[in-house]
PDB file of C-alpha atoms and ligand atoms in Angstrom:
ATOM      1  CA  MET A  70     118.078 112.346 102.080  1.00 47.00           C
ATOM      2  CA  THR A  71     120.439 111.538  99.223  1.00 56.00           C
ATOM      3  CA  ASP A  72     120.068 114.617  97.025  1.00 78.00           C
ATOM      4  CA  ASP A  73     120.141 112.712  93.729  1.00 89.00           C
ATOM      5  CA  ALA A  74     117.333 110.356  94.694  1.00 92.00           C
ATOM      6  CA  GLN A  75     115.236 113.100  96.250  1.00 92.00           C
ATOM      7  CA  ASP A  76     115.682 115.430  93.262  1.00 93.00           C
ATOM      8  CA  PHE A  77     115.014 112.656  90.771  1.00 94.00           C
ATOM      9  CA  TRP A  78     111.723 111.590  92.358  1.00 95.00           C
ATOM     10  CA  GLU A  79     110.490 115.155  93.018  1.00 95.00           C
ATOM     11  CA  GLN A  80     111.095 115.964  89.373  1.00 95.00           C
ATOM     12  CA  PHE A  81     109.498 112.674  88.294  1.00 94.00           C
ATOM     13  CA  TYR A  82     106.262 113.469  90.154  1.00 94.00           C
ATOM     14  CA  GLY A  83     106.446 117.215  89.407  1.00 92.00           C
ATOM     15  CA  GLU A  84     106.320 116.669  85.650  1.00 92.00           C
ATOM     16  CA  ARG A  85     102.656 115.588  85.696  1.00 89.00           C
ATOM     17  CA  ASP A  86      99.631 116.072  87.956  1.00 87.00           C
ATOM     18  CA  GLN A  87      99.149 112.304  88.066  1.00 88.00           C
ATOM     19  CA  VAL A  88     101.745 109.685  87.162  1.00 86.00           C
ATOM     20  CA  TRP A  89     100.069 106.374  88.080  1.00 88.00           C
ATOM     21  CA  SER A  90      96.583 105.086  87.273  1.00 85.00           C
ATOM     22  CA  GLY A  91      95.074 105.642  90.723  1.00 88.00           C
ATOM     23  CA  LYS A  92      94.110 101.951  90.824  1.00 95.00           C
ATOM     24  CA  PRO A  93      95.673  99.487  93.258  1.00 97.00           C
ATOM     25  CA  ASN A  94      98.189  97.034  91.839  1.00 96.00           C
ATOM     26  CA  VAL A  95      96.495  93.880  90.554  1.00 94.00           C
ATOM     27  CA  VAL A  96      98.727  91.466  92.478  1.00 96.00           C
ATOM     28  CA  LEU A  97      98.088  93.316  95.743  1.00 98.00           C
ATOM     29  CA  VAL A  98      94.342  92.877  95.302  1.00 98.00           C
ATOM     30  CA  GLU A  99      94.693  89.234  94.211  1.00 96.00           C
ATOM     31  CA  GLU A 100      96.972  88.332  97.112  1.00 97.00           C
ATOM     32  CA  ILE A 101      95.558  90.381  99.976  1.00 98.00           C
ATOM     33  CA  GLU A 102      91.796  90.651  99.408  1.00 98.00           C
ATOM     34  CA  GLY A 103      90.163  88.606 102.161  1.00 97.00           C
ATOM     35  CA  VAL A 104      93.202  88.593 104.490  1.00 98.00           C
ATOM     36  CA  GLU A 105      92.197  89.610 108.035  1.00 98.00           C
ATOM     37  CA  PRO A 106      93.218  93.300 108.240  1.00 98.00           C
ATOM     38  CA  SER A 107      95.653  94.600 110.860  1.00 98.00           C
ATOM     39  CA  THR A 108      98.551  96.992 110.244  1.00 98.00           C
ATOM     40  CA  ALA A 109     100.274  97.456 106.901  1.00 98.00           C
ATOM     41  CA  LEU A 110     103.321  99.246 105.532  1.00 98.00           C
ATOM     42  CA  ASP A 111     103.444 100.204 101.842  1.00 98.00           C
ATOM     43  CA  LEU A 112     107.057 100.818 100.852  1.00 97.00           C
ATOM     44  CA  GLY A 113     107.470 103.290  97.998  1.00 97.00           C
ATOM     45  CA  CYS A 114     103.764 104.098  98.099  1.00 98.00           C
ATOM     46  CA  GLY A 115     103.947 106.770  95.381  1.00 97.00           C
ATOM     47  CA  GLU A 116     100.565 108.449  94.868  1.00 97.00           C
ATOM     48  CA  GLY A 117      98.959 106.135  97.393  1.00 98.00           C
ATOM     49  CA  ALA A 118      96.570 103.903  95.431  1.00 98.00           C
ATOM     50  CA  ASP A 119      97.691 100.697  97.192  1.00 98.00           C
ATOM     51  CA  ALA A 120      97.633 102.269 100.666  1.00 98.00           C
ATOM     52  CA  ILE A 121      94.153 103.700 100.003  1.00 98.00           C
ATOM     53  CA  TRP A 122      92.852 100.334  98.792  1.00 98.00           C
ATOM     54  CA  LEU A 123      94.285  98.618 101.895  1.00 98.00           C
ATOM     55  CA  ALA A 124      92.681 101.233 104.169  1.00 98.00           C
ATOM     56  CA  GLY A 125      89.373 100.588 102.408  1.00 98.00           C
ATOM     57  CA  GLN A 126      89.787  96.898 103.270  1.00 98.00           C
ATOM     58  CA  GLY A 127      90.125  97.790 106.963  1.00 98.00           C
ATOM     59  CA  TRP A 128      93.914  97.934 107.306  1.00 98.00           C
ATOM     60  CA  ARG A 129      95.612 100.660 109.337  1.00 98.00           C
ATOM     61  CA  VAL A 130      98.299 101.722 106.883  1.00 98.00           C
ATOM     62  CA  THR A 131     101.604 103.541 106.790  1.00 98.00           C
ATOM     63  CA  GLY A 132     102.556 104.720 103.308  1.00 98.00           C
ATOM     64  CA  ALA A 133     106.259 105.580 103.005  1.00 98.00           C
ATOM     65  CA  ASP A 134     108.033 107.295 100.119  1.00 97.00           C
ATOM     66  CA  ILE A 135     110.936 109.638  99.414  1.00 96.00           C
ATOM     67  CA  SER A 136     108.864 112.140  97.413  1.00 97.00           C
ATOM     68  CA  ARG A 137     107.087 114.964  99.184  1.00 97.00           C
ATOM     69  CA  ALA A 138     104.991 115.658  96.051  1.00 97.00           C
ATOM     70  CA  ALA A 139     103.852 112.030  95.855  1.00 97.00           C
ATOM     71  CA  LEU A 140     102.940 111.927  99.540  1.00 98.00           C
ATOM     72  CA  GLU A 141     100.968 115.196  99.326  1.00 98.00           C
ATOM     73  CA  ARG A 142      99.054 113.804  96.362  1.00 98.00           C
ATOM     74  CA  ALA A 143      98.477 110.501  98.173  1.00 98.00           C
ATOM     75  CA  ALA A 144      97.120 112.326 101.236  1.00 98.00           C
ATOM     76  CA  ALA A 145      94.706 114.324  99.064  1.00 98.00           C
ATOM     77  CA  HIS A 146      93.455 111.122  97.372  1.00 98.00           C
ATOM     78  CA  ALA A 147      92.987 109.475 100.779  1.00 98.00           C
ATOM     79  CA  GLU A 148      90.838 112.436 101.913  1.00 98.00           C
ATOM     80  CA  GLU A 149      88.722 112.121  98.759  1.00 98.00           C
ATOM     81  CA  ALA A 150      88.341 108.384  99.367  1.00 98.00           C
ATOM     82  CA  GLY A 151      87.271 108.955 102.985  1.00 98.00           C
ATOM     83  CA  VAL A 152      90.071 106.804 104.453  1.00 98.00           C
ATOM     84  CA  ALA A 153      92.515 109.513 105.572  1.00 98.00           C
ATOM     85  CA  GLU A 154      92.179 108.675 109.259  1.00 98.00           C
ATOM     86  CA  ARG A 155      93.355 105.108 108.608  1.00 98.00           C
ATOM     87  CA  ILE A 156      96.617 106.124 106.874  1.00 98.00           C
ATOM     88  CA  THR A 157      99.850 107.712 108.092  1.00 98.00           C
ATOM     89  CA  TRP A 158     102.125 109.132 105.398  1.00 98.00           C
ATOM     90  CA  ALA A 159     105.830 108.979 106.212  1.00 98.00           C
ATOM     91  CA  ARG A 160     108.673 110.536 104.262  1.00 97.00           C
ATOM     92  CA  HIS A 161     111.805 108.392 104.209  1.00 96.00           C
ATOM     93  CA  ASP A 162     114.779 107.892 101.990  1.00 95.00           C
ATOM     94  CA  PHE A 163     115.143 104.154 102.486  1.00 94.00           C
ATOM     95  CA  ALA A 164     118.909 104.547 102.040  1.00 92.00           C
ATOM     96  CA  ARG A 165     118.830 106.394 105.371  1.00 92.00           C
ATOM     97  CA  SER A 166     115.761 105.464 107.387  1.00 93.00           C
ATOM     98  CA  MET A 167     112.737 103.234 107.542  1.00 92.00           C
ATOM     99  CA  THR A 168     109.413 103.106 109.367  1.00 92.00           C
ATOM    100  CA  ASN A 169     109.672 100.796 112.359  1.00 90.00           C
ATOM    101  CA  GLY A 170     107.475  97.697 112.582  1.00 89.00           C
ATOM    102  CA  PRO A 171     106.033  95.357 113.412  1.00 97.00           C
ATOM    103  CA  PHE A 172     103.337  95.249 110.716  1.00 98.00           C
ATOM    104  CA  GLY A 173     100.902  92.495 109.812  1.00 98.00           C
ATOM    105  CA  LEU A 174     101.632  93.194 106.134  1.00 98.00           C
ATOM    106  CA  VAL A 175     104.585  94.813 104.428  1.00 98.00           C
ATOM    107  CA  SER A 176     103.996  95.414 100.743  1.00 98.00           C
ATOM    108  CA  ALA A 177     106.526  96.726  98.225  1.00 98.00           C
ATOM    109  CA  HIS A 178     105.397  97.142  94.631  1.00 98.00           C
ATOM    110  CA  PHE A 179     107.917  98.154  91.979  1.00 96.00           C
ATOM    111  CA  LEU A 180     110.422  99.588  94.420  1.00 95.00           C
ATOM    112  CA  HIS A 181     112.902 100.338  91.658  1.00 92.00           C
ATOM    113  CA  SER A 182     114.978 103.452  91.222  1.00 91.00           C
ATOM    114  CA  PRO A 183     117.492 104.464  88.543  1.00 88.00           C
ATOM    115  CA  VAL A 184     119.337 106.796  90.919  1.00 88.00           C
ATOM    116  CA  ASP A 185     120.284 104.915  94.069  1.00 76.00           C
ATOM    117  CA  ASP A 186     120.701 101.401  95.388  1.00 81.00           C
ATOM    118  CA  ALA A 187     118.430 101.558  98.419  1.00 90.00           C
ATOM    119  CA  ARG A 188     116.249  98.699  97.195  1.00 92.00           C
ATOM    120  CA  ASP A 189     117.999  95.679  98.737  1.00 93.00           C
ATOM    121  CA  PRO A 190     118.636  97.246 102.169  1.00 93.00           C
ATOM    122  CA  ALA A 191     115.051  98.548 102.114  1.00 94.00           C
ATOM    123  CA  LEU A 192     113.651  95.102 101.371  1.00 95.00           C
ATOM    124  CA  ARG A 193     115.750  93.528 104.117  1.00 96.00           C
ATOM    125  CA  ALA A 194     114.480  96.159 106.551  1.00 94.00           C
ATOM    126  CA  ALA A 195     110.980  95.474 105.257  1.00 94.00           C
ATOM    127  CA  ALA A 196     111.322  91.775 106.083  1.00 96.00           C
ATOM    128  CA  ALA A 197     112.538  92.686 109.566  1.00 95.00           C
ATOM    129  CA  ALA A 198     109.428  94.872 110.015  1.00 96.00           C
ATOM    130  CA  VAL A 199     106.988  91.970 109.473  1.00 98.00           C
ATOM    131  CA  ALA A 200     105.252  90.775 112.641  1.00 98.00           C
ATOM    132  CA  SER A 201     105.076  87.161 113.675  1.00 97.00           C
ATOM    133  CA  GLY A 202     102.335  85.613 111.508  1.00 98.00           C
ATOM    134  CA  GLY A 203     102.539  88.563 109.082  1.00 98.00           C
ATOM    135  CA  ILE A 204     102.967  88.713 105.307  1.00 98.00           C
ATOM    136  CA  LEU A 205     105.730  90.180 103.157  1.00 98.00           C
ATOM    137  CA  LEU A 206     104.646  90.842  99.551  1.00 98.00           C
ATOM    138  CA  VAL A 207     107.287  92.045  97.092  1.00 98.00           C
ATOM    139  CA  VAL A 208     106.219  92.620  93.493  1.00 98.00           C
ATOM    140  CA  SER A 209     108.911  93.753  91.077  1.00 96.00           C
ATOM    141  CA  HIS A 210     109.475  94.312  87.400  1.00 95.00           C
ATOM    142  CA  GLU A 211     110.949  91.209  85.791  1.00 95.00           C
ATOM    143  CA  ALA A 212     110.824  92.010  82.079  1.00 90.00           C
ATOM    144  CA  VAL A 213     109.921  95.415  80.659  1.00 89.00           C
ATOM    145  CA  PRO A 214     110.085  95.525  76.833  1.00 86.00           C
ATOM    146  CA  TRP A 215     110.786  99.272  76.663  1.00 86.00           C
ATOM    147  CA  HIS A 216     113.777  98.873  79.023  1.00 85.00           C
ATOM    148  CA  PRO A 217     115.588  95.947  77.316  1.00 84.00           C
ATOM    149  CA  GLU A 218     118.912  97.171  78.702  1.00 87.00           C
ATOM    150  CA  VAL A 219     117.807  96.809  82.345  1.00 87.00           C
ATOM    151  CA  GLU A 220     118.235  93.418  83.962  1.00 89.00           C
ATOM    152  CA  PHE A 221     115.528  93.084  86.598  1.00 92.00           C
ATOM    153  CA  PRO A 222     115.685  90.328  89.229  1.00 93.00           C
ATOM    154  CA  THR A 223     113.767  87.070  89.010  1.00 95.00           C
ATOM    155  CA  ALA A 224     111.545  86.024  91.924  1.00 97.00           C
ATOM    156  CA  HIS A 225     114.331  83.699  93.162  1.00 97.00           C
ATOM    157  CA  GLU A 226     116.827  86.568  93.064  1.00 96.00           C
ATOM    158  CA  VAL A 227     114.415  88.804  94.991  1.00 97.00           C
ATOM    159  CA  LEU A 228     114.034  86.069  97.586  1.00 97.00           C
ATOM    160  CA  ASP A 229     117.843  85.720  97.860  1.00 95.00           C
ATOM    161  CA  SER A 230     118.251  89.479  98.245  1.00 94.00           C
ATOM    162  CA  LEU A 231     115.978  89.467 101.296  1.00 95.00           C
ATOM    163  CA  GLY A 232     118.563  87.420 103.200  1.00 92.00           C
ATOM    164  CA  ILE A 233     115.897  85.829 105.379  1.00 93.00           C
ATOM    165  CA  ASP A 234     116.280  82.844 107.652  1.00 93.00           C
ATOM    166  CA  PRO A 235     114.272  80.087 105.861  1.00 91.00           C
ATOM    167  CA  VAL A 236     113.416  78.493 109.203  1.00 95.00           C
ATOM    168  CA  GLU A 237     111.428  81.593 110.153  1.00 96.00           C
ATOM    169  CA  TRP A 238     109.346  81.942 106.977  1.00 98.00           C
ATOM    170  CA  ASP A 239     107.007  80.063 104.653  1.00 97.00           C
ATOM    171  CA  VAL A 240     107.423  80.853 100.966  1.00 97.00           C
ATOM    172  CA  GLU A 241     103.833  81.125  99.734  1.00 97.00           C
ATOM    173  CA  GLN A 242     104.491  82.545  96.257  1.00 96.00           C
ATOM    174  CA  LEU A 243     107.602  82.637  94.103  1.00 97.00           C
ATOM    175  CA  ALA A 244     106.284  83.370  90.671  1.00 97.00           C
ATOM    176  CA  SER A 245     106.620  85.159  87.386  1.00 96.00           C
ATOM    177  CA  ARG A 246     103.336  86.760  86.311  1.00 95.00           C
ATOM    178  CA  PRO A 247     102.599  88.220  82.884  1.00 94.00           C
ATOM    179  CA  ARG A 248     100.489  91.375  82.638  1.00 91.00           C
ATOM    180  CA  ARG A 249      99.297  93.682  79.851  1.00 91.00           C
ATOM    181  CA  ALA A 250     100.752  97.184  80.153  1.00 88.00           C
ATOM    182  CA  LYS A 251     101.169 100.292  78.023  1.00 85.00           C
ATOM    183  CA  THR A 252     104.581 101.528  76.893  1.00 83.00           C
ATOM    184  CA  PRO A 253     105.351 105.240  77.479  1.00 78.00           C
ATOM    185  CA  ASP A 254     104.110 105.742  73.863  1.00 82.00           C
ATOM    186  CA  GLY A 255     100.762 104.109  74.651  1.00 85.00           C
ATOM    187  CA  VAL A 256     101.313 100.783  72.864  1.00 89.00           C
ATOM    188  CA  GLU A 257      99.890  97.769  74.702  1.00 92.00           C
ATOM    189  CA  VAL A 258     102.466  95.035  75.344  1.00 92.00           C
ATOM    190  CA  GLU A 259     103.017  92.114  77.688  1.00 93.00           C
ATOM    191  CA  VAL A 260     105.309  92.678  80.655  1.00 93.00           C
ATOM    192  CA  SER A 261     106.276  90.283  83.388  1.00 94.00           C
ATOM    193  CA  ASP A 262     106.367  90.852  87.147  1.00 96.00           C
ATOM    194  CA  SER A 263     108.029  88.753  89.827  1.00 97.00           C
ATOM    195  CA  VAL A 264     105.947  87.981  92.887  1.00 98.00           C
ATOM    196  CA  VAL A 265     107.387  86.961  96.249  1.00 98.00           C
ATOM    197  CA  ARG A 266     104.949  86.354  99.068  1.00 98.00           C
ATOM    198  CA  LEU A 267     106.233  85.108 102.413  1.00 98.00           C
ATOM    199  CA  GLN A 268     104.589  84.493 105.752  1.00 98.00           C
ATOM    200  CA  ARG A 269     106.549  84.796 108.958  1.00 98.00           C
ATOM    201  CA  HIS A 270     106.019  82.028 111.512  1.00 96.00           C
TER     202      HIS A 270
HETATM  203  C1  LIG B 548     108.245 102.803  90.377  1.00 67.85           C
HETATM  204  S1  LIG B 548     107.545 103.735  91.690  1.00 67.85           S
HETATM  205  C2  LIG B 548     106.271 102.645  92.319  1.00 67.85           C
HETATM  206  C3  LIG B 548     105.177 103.369  93.065  1.00 67.85           C
HETATM  207  C4  LIG B 548     104.046 102.491  93.621  1.00 67.85           C
HETATM  208  N1  LIG B 548     104.530 101.508  94.567  1.00 67.85           N
HETATM  209  C5  LIG B 548     103.290 101.805  92.509  1.00 67.85           C
HETATM  210  O1  LIG B 548     103.324 100.570  92.411  1.00 67.85           O
HETATM  211  O2  LIG B 548     102.655 102.509  91.691  1.00 67.85           O
HETATM  212  C6  LIG B 548     108.810 103.662  92.933  1.00 67.85           C
HETATM  213  C7  LIG B 548     108.488 104.505  94.156  1.00 67.85           C
HETATM  214  O3  LIG B 548     109.538 104.321  95.105  1.00 67.85           O
HETATM  215  C8  LIG B 548     109.898 105.572  95.654  1.00 67.85           C
HETATM  216  N2  LIG B 548     111.334 105.503  96.004  1.00 67.85           N
HETATM  217  C9  LIG B 548     112.366 105.286  95.163  1.00 67.85           C
HETATM  218  N3  LIG B 548     113.536 105.314  95.815  1.00 67.85           N
HETATM  219  C10 LIG B 548     113.248 105.547  97.122  1.00 67.85           C
HETATM  220  C11 LIG B 548     114.032 105.692  98.302  1.00 67.85           C
HETATM  221  N4  LIG B 548     115.371 105.638  98.283  1.00 67.85           N
HETATM  222  N5  LIG B 548     113.390 105.913  99.466  1.00 67.85           N
HETATM  223  C12 LIG B 548     112.027 105.985  99.523  1.00 67.85           C
HETATM  224  N6  LIG B 548     111.233 105.875  98.426  1.00 67.85           N
HETATM  225  C13 LIG B 548     111.827 105.658  97.246  1.00 67.85           C
HETATM  226  C14 LIG B 548     109.628 106.585  94.547  1.00 67.85           C
HETATM  227  O4  LIG B 548     109.418 107.901  95.011  1.00 67.85           O
HETATM  228  C15 LIG B 548     108.382 105.996  93.879  1.00 67.85           C
HETATM  229  O5  LIG B 548     107.203 106.523  94.431  1.00 67.85           O
END
């Protein structure tokens, strides 16, 4: 583990009992509801809401994250939701290691970090972990009003960073999607997410 990244994320989750809403990400539900379930990998699963929703839809899920605190919390939520037996929690620093595929779905939502640059290698490894016929769904921040200094990638830039062979994949979504969100001070504003959904031949 890179100490900076590990320390940052343990402190991030340690500051509060619950950081995220506990609800699955909207784009995940919109894009994946109704897809025939198989195996799924949630990269940077945090407190587990996406992995738990997928398990509830019938997927057999691996949730991977650098933070021990987040994974412990995710496992407790999965027990409460009655889906624990369908989920494996795996601790990885994506700068160093990654869960091996193949998976029918690899999902990465908001895999951003201010302390290391594991994102692009992690997303390339994620693409490599998608099974033939499987889906890669990458949802990222694109514009966040309370972080005007941070330049987040567009959907096209995310696609470029994956370094995939276009012959092997169909691009099913390459979009910018607005969403209402609350600033850290609780003010409701519009943010924008980039959505990249690919299917492997
Ligand atoms: C912004 S949060 C998003 C969490 C969740 N996907 C969601 O949408 O609510 C980013 C997550 O990526 C994880 N993460 C950041 N850098 C990582 C790394 N190098 N290896 C593994 N996980 C990492 C963090 O611990 C955190 O849970």
